[in-house]
mmCIF file of C-alpha atoms in Angstrom:
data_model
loop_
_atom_site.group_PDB
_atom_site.id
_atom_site.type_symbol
_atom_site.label_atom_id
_atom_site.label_comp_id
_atom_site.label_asym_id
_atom_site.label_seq_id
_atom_site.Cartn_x
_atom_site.Cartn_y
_atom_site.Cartn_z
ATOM 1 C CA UNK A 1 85.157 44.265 15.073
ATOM 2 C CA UNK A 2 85.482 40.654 15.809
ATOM 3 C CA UNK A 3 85.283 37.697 14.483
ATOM 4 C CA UNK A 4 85.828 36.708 10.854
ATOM 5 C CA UNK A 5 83.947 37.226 7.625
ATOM 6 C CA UNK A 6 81.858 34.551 5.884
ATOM 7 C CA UNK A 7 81.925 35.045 2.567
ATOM 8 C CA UNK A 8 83.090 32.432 -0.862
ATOM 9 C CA UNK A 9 84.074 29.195 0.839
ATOM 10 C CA UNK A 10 87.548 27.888 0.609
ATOM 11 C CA UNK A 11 87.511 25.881 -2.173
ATOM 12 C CA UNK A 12 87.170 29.572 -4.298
ATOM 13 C CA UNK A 13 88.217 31.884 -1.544
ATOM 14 C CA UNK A 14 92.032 31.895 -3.349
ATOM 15 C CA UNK A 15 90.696 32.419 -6.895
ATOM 16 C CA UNK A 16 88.907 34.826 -5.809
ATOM 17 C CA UNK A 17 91.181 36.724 -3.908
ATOM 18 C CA UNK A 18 94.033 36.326 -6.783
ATOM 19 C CA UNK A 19 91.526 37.452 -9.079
ATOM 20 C CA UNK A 20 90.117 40.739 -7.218
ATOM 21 C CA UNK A 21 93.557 41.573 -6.379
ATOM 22 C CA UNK A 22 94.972 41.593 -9.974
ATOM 23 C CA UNK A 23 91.997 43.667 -11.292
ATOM 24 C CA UNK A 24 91.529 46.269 -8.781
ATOM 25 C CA UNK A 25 93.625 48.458 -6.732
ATOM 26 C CA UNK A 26 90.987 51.277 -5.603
ATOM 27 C CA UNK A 27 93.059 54.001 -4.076
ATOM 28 C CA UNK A 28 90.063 54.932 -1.487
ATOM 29 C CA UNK A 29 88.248 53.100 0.593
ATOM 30 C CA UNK A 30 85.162 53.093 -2.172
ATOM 31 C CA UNK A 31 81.901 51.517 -1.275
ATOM 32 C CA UNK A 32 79.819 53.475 -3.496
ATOM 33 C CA UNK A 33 79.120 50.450 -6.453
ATOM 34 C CA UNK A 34 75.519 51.946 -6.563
ATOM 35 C CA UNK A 35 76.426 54.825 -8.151
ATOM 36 C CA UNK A 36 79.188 53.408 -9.957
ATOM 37 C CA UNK A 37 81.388 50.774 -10.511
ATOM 38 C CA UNK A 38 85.208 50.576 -10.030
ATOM 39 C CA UNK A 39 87.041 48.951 -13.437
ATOM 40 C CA UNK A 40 89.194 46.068 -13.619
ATOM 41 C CA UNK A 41 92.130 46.498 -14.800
ATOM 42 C CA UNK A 42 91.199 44.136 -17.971
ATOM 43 C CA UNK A 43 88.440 46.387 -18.817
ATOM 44 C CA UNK A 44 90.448 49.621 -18.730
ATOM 45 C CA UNK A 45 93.273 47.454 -20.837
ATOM 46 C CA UNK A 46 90.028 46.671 -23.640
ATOM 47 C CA UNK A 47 88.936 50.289 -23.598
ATOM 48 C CA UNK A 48 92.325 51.654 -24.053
ATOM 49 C CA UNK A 49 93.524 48.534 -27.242
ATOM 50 C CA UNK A 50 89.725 49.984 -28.522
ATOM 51 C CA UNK A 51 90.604 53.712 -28.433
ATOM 52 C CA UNK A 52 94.091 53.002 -30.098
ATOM 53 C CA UNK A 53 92.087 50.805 -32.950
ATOM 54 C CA UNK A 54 90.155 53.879 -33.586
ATOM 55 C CA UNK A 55 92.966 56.363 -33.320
ATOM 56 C CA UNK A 56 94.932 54.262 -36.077
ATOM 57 C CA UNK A 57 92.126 53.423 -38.217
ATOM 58 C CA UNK A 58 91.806 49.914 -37.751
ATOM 59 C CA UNK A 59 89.025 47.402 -39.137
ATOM 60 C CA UNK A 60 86.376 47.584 -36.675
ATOM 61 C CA UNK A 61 85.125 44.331 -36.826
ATOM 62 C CA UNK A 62 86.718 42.886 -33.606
ATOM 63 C CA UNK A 63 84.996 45.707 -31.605
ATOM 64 C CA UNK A 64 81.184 44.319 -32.939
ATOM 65 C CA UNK A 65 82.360 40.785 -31.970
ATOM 66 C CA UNK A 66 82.717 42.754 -27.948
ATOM 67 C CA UNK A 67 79.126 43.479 -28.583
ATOM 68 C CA UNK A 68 77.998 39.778 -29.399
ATOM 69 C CA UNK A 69 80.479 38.524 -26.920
ATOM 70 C CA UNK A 70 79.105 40.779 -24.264
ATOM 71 C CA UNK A 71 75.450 39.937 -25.145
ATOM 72 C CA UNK A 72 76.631 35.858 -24.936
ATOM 73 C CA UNK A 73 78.195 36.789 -21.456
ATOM 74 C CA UNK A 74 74.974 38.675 -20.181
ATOM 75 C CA UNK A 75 72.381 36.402 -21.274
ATOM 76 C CA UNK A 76 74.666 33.364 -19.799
ATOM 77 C CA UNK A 77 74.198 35.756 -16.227
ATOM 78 C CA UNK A 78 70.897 36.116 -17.062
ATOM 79 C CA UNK A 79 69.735 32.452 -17.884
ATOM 80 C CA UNK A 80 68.134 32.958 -21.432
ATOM 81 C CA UNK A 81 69.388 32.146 -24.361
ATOM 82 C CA UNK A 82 71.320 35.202 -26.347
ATOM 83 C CA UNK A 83 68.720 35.903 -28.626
ATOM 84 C CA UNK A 84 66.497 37.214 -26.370
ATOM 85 C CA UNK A 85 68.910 39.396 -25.679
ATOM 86 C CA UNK A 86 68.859 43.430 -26.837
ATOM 87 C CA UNK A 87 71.547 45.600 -26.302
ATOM 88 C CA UNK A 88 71.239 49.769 -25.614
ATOM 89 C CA UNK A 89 72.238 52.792 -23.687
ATOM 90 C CA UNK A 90 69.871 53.187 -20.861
ATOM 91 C CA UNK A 91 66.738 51.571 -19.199
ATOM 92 C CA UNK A 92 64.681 54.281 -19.571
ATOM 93 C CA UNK A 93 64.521 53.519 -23.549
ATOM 94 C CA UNK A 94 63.394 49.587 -23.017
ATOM 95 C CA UNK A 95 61.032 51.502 -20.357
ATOM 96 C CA UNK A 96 60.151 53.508 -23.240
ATOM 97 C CA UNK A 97 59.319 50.383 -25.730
ATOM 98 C CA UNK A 98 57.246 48.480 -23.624
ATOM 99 C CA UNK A 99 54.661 52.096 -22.203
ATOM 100 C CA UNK A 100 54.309 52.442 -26.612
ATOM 101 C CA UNK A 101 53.061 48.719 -26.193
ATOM 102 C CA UNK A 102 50.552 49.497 -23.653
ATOM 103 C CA UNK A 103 46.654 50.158 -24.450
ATOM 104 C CA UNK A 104 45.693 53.596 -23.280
ATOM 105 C CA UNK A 105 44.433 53.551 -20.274
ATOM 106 C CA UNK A 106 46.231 50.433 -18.798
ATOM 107 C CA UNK A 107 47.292 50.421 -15.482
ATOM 108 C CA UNK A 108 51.027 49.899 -14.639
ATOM 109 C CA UNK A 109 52.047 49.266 -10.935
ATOM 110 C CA UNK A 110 54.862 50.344 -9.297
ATOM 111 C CA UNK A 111 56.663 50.643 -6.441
ATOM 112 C CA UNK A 112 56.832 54.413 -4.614
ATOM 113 C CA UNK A 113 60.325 56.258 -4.845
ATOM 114 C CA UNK A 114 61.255 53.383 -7.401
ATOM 115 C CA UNK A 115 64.225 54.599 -10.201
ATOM 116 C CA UNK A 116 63.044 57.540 -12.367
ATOM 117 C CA UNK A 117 64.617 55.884 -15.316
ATOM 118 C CA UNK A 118 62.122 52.665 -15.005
ATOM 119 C CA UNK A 119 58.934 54.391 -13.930
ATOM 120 C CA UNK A 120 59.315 58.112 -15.989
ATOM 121 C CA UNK A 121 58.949 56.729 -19.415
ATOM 122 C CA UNK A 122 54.930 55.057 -17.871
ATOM 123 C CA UNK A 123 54.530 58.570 -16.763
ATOM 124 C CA UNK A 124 55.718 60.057 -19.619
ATOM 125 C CA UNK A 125 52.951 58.683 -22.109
ATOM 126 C CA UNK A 126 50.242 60.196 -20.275
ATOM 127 C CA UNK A 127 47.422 58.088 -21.197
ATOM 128 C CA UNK A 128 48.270 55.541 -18.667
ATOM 129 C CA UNK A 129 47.103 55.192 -14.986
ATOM 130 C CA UNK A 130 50.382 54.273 -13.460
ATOM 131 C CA UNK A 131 49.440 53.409 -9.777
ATOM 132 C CA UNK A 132 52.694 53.554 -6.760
ATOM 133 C CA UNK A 133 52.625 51.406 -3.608
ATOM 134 C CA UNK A 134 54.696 50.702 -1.303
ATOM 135 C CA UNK A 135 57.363 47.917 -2.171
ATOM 136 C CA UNK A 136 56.164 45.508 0.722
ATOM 137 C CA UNK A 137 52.490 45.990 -0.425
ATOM 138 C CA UNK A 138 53.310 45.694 -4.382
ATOM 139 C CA UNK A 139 52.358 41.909 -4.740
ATOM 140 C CA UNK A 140 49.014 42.407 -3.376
ATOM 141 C CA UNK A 141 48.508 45.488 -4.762
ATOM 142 C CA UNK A 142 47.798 43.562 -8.233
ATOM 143 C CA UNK A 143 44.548 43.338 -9.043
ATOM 144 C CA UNK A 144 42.208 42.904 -12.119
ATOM 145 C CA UNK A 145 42.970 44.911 -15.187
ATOM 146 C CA UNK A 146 46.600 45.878 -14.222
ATOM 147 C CA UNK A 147 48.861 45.323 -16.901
ATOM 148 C CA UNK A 148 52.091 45.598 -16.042
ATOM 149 C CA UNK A 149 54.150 45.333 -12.730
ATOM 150 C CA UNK A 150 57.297 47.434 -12.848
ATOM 151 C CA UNK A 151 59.845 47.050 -10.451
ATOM 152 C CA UNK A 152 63.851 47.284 -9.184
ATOM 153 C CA UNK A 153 64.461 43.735 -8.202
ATOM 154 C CA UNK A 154 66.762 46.313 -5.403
ATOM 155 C CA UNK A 155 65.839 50.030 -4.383
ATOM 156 C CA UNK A 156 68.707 52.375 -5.817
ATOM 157 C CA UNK A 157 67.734 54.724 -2.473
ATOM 158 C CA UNK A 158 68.430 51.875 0.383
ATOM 159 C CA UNK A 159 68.849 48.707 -0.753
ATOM 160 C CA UNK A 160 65.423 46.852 0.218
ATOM 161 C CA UNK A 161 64.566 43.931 -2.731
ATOM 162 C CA UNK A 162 61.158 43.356 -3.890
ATOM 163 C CA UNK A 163 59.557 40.118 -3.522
ATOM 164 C CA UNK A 164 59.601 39.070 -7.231
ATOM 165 C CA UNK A 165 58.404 35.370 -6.379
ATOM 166 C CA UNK A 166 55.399 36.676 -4.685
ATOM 167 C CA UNK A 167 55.151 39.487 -7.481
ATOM 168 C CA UNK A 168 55.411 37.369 -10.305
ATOM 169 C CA UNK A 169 52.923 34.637 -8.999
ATOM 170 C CA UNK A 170 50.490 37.867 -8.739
ATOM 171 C CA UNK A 171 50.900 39.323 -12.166
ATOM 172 C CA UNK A 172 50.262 35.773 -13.523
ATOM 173 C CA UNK A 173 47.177 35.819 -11.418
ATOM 174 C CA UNK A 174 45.445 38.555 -12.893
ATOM 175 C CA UNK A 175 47.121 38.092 -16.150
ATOM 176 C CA UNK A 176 49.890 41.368 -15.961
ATOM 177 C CA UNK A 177 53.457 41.109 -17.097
ATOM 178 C CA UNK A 178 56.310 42.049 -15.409
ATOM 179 C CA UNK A 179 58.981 44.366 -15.555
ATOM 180 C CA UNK A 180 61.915 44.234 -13.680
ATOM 181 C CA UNK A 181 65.354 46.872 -13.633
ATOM 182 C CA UNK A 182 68.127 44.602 -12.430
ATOM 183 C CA UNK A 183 70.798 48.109 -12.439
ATOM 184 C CA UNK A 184 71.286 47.497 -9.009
ATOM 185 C CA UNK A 185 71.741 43.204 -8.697
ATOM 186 C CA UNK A 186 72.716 42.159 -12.044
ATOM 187 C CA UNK A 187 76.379 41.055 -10.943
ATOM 188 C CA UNK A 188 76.026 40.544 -7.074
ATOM 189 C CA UNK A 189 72.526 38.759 -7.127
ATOM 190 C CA UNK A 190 71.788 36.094 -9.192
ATOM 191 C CA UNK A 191 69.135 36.895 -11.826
ATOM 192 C CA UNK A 192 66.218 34.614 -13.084
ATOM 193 C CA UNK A 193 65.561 36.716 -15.992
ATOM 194 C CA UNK A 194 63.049 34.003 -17.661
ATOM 195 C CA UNK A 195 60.751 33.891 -14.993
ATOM 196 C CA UNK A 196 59.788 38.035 -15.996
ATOM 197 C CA UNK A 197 58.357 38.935 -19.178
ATOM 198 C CA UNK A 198 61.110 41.644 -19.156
ATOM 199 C CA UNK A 199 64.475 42.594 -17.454
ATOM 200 C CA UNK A 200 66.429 45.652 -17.983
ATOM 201 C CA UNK A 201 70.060 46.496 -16.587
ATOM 202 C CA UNK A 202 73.073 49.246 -17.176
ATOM 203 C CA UNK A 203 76.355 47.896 -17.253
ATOM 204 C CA UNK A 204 78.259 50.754 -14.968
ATOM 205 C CA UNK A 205 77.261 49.580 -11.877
ATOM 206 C CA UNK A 206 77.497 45.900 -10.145
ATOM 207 C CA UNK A 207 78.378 44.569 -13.771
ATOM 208 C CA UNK A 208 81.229 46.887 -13.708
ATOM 209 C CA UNK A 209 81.731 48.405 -17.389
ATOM 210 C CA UNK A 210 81.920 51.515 -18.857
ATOM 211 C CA UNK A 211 78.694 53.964 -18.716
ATOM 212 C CA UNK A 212 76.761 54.135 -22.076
ATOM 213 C CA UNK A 213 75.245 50.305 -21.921
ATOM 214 C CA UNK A 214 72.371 48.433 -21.137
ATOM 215 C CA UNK A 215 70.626 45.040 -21.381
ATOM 216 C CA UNK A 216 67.770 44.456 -22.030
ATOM 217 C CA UNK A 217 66.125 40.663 -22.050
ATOM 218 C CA UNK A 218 62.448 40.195 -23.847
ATOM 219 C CA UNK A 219 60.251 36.943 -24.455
ATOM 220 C CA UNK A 220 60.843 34.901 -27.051
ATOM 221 C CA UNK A 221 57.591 36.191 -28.835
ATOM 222 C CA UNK A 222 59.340 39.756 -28.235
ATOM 223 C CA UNK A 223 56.099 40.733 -25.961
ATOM 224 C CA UNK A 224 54.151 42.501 -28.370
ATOM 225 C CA UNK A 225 56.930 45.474 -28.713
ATOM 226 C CA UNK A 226 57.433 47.522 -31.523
ATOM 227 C CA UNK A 227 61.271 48.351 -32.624
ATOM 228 C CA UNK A 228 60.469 51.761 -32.775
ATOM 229 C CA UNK A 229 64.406 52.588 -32.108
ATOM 230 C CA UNK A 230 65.348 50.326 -34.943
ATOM 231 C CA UNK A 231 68.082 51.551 -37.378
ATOM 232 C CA UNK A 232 70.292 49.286 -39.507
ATOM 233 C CA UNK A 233 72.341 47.000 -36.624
ATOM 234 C CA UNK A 234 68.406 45.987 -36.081
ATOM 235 C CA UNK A 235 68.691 44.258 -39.143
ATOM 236 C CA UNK A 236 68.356 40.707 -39.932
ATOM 237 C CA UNK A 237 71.614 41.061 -41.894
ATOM 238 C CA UNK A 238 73.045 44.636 -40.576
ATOM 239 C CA UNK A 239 75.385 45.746 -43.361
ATOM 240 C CA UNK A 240 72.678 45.344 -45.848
ATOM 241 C CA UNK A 241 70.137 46.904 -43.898
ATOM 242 C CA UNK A 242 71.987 50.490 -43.820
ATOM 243 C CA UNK A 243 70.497 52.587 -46.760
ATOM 244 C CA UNK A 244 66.843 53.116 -46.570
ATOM 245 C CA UNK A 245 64.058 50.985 -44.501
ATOM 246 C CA UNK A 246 65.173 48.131 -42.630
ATOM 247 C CA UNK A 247 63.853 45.480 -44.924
ATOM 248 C CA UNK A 248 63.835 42.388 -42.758
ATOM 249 C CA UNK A 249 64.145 42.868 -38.708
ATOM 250 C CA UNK A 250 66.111 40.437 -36.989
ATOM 251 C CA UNK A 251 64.789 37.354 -36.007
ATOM 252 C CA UNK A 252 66.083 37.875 -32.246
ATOM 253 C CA UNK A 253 65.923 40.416 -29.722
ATOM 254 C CA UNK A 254 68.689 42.067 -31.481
ATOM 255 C CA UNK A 255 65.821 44.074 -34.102
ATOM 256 C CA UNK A 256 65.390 46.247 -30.217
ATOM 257 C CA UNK A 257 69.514 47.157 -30.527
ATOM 258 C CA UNK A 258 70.805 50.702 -30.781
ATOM 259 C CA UNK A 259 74.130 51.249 -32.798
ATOM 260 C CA UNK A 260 76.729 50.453 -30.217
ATOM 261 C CA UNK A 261 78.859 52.018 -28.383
ATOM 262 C CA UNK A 262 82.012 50.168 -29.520
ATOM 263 C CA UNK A 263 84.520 51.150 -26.733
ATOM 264 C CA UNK A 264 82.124 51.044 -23.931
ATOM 265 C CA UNK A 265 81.060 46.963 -25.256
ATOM 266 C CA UNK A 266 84.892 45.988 -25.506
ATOM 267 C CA UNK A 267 85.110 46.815 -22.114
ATOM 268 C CA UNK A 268 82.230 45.664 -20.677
ATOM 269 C CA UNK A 269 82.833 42.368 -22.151
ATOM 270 C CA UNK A 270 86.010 42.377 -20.052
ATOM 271 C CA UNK A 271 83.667 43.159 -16.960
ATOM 272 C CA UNK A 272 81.563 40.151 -17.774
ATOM 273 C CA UNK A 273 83.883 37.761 -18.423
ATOM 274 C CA UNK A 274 85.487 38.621 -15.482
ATOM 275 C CA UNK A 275 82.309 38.211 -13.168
ATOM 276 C CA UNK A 276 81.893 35.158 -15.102
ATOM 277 C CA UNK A 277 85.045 33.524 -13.986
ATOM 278 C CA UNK A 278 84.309 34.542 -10.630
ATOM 279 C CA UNK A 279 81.007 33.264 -10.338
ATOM 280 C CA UNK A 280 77.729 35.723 -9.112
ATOM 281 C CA UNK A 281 77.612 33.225 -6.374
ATOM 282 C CA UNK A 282 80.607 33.765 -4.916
ATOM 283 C CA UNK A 283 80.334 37.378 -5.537
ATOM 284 C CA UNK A 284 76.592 37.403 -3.687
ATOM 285 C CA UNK A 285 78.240 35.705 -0.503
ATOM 286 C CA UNK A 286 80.972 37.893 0.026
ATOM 287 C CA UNK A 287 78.943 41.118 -1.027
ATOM 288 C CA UNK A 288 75.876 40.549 1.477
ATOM 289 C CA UNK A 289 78.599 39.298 4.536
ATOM 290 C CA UNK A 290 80.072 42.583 4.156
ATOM 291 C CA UNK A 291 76.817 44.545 4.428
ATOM 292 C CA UNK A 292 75.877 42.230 7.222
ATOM 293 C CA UNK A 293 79.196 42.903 9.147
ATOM 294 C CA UNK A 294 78.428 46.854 8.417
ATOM 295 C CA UNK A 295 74.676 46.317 10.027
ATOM 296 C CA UNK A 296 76.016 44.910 13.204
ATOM 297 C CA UNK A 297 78.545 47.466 13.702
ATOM 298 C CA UNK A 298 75.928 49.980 12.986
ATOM 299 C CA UNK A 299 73.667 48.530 15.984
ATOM 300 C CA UNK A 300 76.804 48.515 17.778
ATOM 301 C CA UNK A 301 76.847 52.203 17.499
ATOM 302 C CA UNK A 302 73.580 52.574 18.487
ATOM 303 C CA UNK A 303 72.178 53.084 14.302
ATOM 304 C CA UNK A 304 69.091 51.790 12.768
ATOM 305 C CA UNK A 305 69.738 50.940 8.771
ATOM 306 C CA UNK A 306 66.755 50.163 6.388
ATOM 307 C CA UNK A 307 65.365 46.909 6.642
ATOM 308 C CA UNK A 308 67.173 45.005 3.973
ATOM 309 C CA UNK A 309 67.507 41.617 4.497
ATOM 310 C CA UNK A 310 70.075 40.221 1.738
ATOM 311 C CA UNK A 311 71.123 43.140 0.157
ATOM 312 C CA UNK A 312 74.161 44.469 -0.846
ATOM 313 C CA UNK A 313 73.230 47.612 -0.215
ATOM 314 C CA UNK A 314 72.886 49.527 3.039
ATOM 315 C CA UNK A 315 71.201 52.648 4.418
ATOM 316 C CA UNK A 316 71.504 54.577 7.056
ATOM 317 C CA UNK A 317 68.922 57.410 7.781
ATOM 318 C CA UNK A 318 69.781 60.446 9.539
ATOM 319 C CA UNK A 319 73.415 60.132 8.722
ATOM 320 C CA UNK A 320 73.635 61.570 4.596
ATOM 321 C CA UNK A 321 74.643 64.617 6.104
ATOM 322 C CA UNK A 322 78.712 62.954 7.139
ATOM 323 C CA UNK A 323 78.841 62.054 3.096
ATOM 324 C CA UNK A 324 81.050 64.698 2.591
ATOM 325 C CA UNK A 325 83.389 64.431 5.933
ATOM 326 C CA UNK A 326 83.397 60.710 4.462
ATOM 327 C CA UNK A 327 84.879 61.584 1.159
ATOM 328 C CA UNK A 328 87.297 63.634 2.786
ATOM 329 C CA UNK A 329 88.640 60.797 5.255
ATOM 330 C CA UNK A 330 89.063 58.792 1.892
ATOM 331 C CA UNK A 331 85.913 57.104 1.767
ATOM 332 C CA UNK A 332 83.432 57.027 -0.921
ATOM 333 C CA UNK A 333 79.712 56.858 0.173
ATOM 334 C CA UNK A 334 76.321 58.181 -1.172
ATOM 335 C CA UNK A 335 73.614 60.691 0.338
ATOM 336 C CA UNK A 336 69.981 59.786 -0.633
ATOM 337 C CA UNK A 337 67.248 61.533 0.433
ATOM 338 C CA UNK A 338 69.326 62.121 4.001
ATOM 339 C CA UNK A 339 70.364 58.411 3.955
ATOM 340 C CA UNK A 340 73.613 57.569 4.033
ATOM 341 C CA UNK A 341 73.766 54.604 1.648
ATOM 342 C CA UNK A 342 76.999 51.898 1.282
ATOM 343 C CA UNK A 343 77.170 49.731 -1.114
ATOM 344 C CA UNK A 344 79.336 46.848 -0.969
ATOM 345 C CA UNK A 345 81.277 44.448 -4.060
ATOM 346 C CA UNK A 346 83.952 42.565 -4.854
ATOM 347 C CA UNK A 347 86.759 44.410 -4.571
ATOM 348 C CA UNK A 348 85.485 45.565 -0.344
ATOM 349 C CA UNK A 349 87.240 43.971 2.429
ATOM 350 C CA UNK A 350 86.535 43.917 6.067
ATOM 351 C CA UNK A 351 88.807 46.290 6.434
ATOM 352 C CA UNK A 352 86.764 48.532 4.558
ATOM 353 C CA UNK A 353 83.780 47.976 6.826
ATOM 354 C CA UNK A 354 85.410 48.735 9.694
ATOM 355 C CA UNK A 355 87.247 51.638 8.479
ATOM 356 C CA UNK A 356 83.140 53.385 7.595
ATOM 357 C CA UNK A 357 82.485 52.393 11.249
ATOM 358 C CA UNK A 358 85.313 53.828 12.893
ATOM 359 C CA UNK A 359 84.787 57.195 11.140
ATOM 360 C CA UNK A 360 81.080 57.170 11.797
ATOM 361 C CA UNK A 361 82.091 56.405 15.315
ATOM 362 C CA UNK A 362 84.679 59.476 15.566
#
């Protein structure tokens, strides 16, 4: 293809490149972040100094300072202060936390074909009316007496973002919270966690840590959940709190924390840190151009993706079927639901773009 891409400006393009080509050296032509993240090189360097602490039986402390660290570094990404911070495994236990909070009976509204892990754990307490629509109709799909709005700020099968301005200024309307799972943004779009009453996100994807972590960012009133997960790190003061009932809960978001997974959090701080120094920014501009150069060479031979403006994401229906004469040219791509889906980070080049197109072209 022609023509060049337009992605961090100048005055970052070198840092940027420096950076990205210290930490990763993929050895295929990977464009499958939606599934899962490729490491840095600092974050594999974290796990592995964590593993060796354990292996010799060092003090521990250090790795629970990865876990506040990491928190810091996420809510900084997120724009809220730490404390409203929790920390966890997987989105389907905040999910969890806030359907216990719910009334029975109360309607939650979703979007159809949205993540299992957001919308199963609704389902899952079976006294609530939990109502799909599609994504473009979601904001006006509010009405009186729904009480929660839950929704992937991007679809995890093509891509398409919701419209959480017009959703939010809804739910406020009719006096519902909302919900949002930021798995597949956090780290390429920028988030505006405080204008949601809650935001959920793993850390394996876009953020680009291990698996086994989560996010998860609540009011500062906590929303009306109970820590039902609660064991002793959801203590005001932790090591006291490890031998019967939790006595006092912390005073933050922390009292919704799971016990850690300490080698997963040392490198996910890494992760952060890195996307931090980077800037989500500059990692948004360069992400999207490379979709967008991918969408014209798909008109170009003669493919329709899913409308979605802005996203990092792409997906291409009728063509899941070539995901597995992909992967054995060397290039890593997902098959959902018959769509062939690429998803595009920091560590894609044009190069990488053009290489998809030529083998969809062959």
């Amino acid at each position: 293809m022609d023509g060049e891409i337009q992605g961090p400006q100048s005055g970052s393009m070198e840092t940027f490149e420096n950076l990205v080509r210290a930490e990763f050296a993929p050895k295929h032509t990977y464009l499958n972040t939606a599934s899962n993240g490729l490491l840095p090189a600092r974050t594999v360097s974290a796990v592995q100094q964590a593993v060796r602490m354990r292996a010799e039986g060092t003090p521990l402390g250090p790795l629970y300072e990865d876990v506040e660290a990491a928190r810091a570094c996420f809510a900084r990404l997120a724009g809220v202060p730490a404390e409203r911070v929790a920390t966890g495994a997987s989105v389907a236990e905040y999910g969890g936390l806030i359907a216990a909070s719910l009334p029975a009976g109360a309607e939650v509204l979703t979007a159809e074909a949205d993540f299992a892990s957001l919308v199963n754990p609704f389902h899952a307490r079976g006294d609530l009316k939990v109502r799909a629509v599609p994504l473009e109709r979601l904001a006006e799909s509010v009405r009186p007496g729904t009480a929660l709005v839950a929704v992937s700020t991007a679809q995890s099968a093509d891509g398409r973002l919701a419209d959480l301005p017009a959703v939010r200024e809804a739910a406020r309307a009719h006096g519902a919270r909302t919900y949002v799972d930021a798995s597949q943004s956090a780290g390429w779009l920028p988030m505006e966690a405080d204008a949601d009453d809650f935001l959920a996100a793993v850390g394996f994807k876009w953020l680009l840590g291990p698996h086994g972590a989560a996010f998860f960012v609540v009011p500062q009133d906590f929303g009306g959940l109970t820590p039902l997960l609660a064991g002793w790190v959801a203590g005001e003061r932790p090591w006291e709190s490890c031998y019967g009932p939790v006595e006092e809960l912390a005073h933050s978001a922390r009292r919704f924390d799971i016990s850690p997974s300490l080698l997963t959090y040392a490198g996910l701080r890494a992760s952060l840190e890195l996307l931090e120094e980077i800037g989500v920014d500059v990692v948004h501009a360069h992400d999207v151009a490379l979709a967008d150069r991918f969408r014209v060479g798909l008109a170009e031979l003669g493919h329709a993706p899913v409308p979605a403006p802005g996203s990092a994401i792409v997906s291409v229906p009728g063509l899941g079927h070539r995901q597995g004469e992909l992967s054995r040219a060397g290039i890593e791509v997902s098959d959902r639901a018959g769509n062939l889906r690429a998803a595009f980070h920091l560590y894609n080049t044009p190069a990488d773009v053009d290489r998809l197109l030529e083998v969809l072209a062959a």
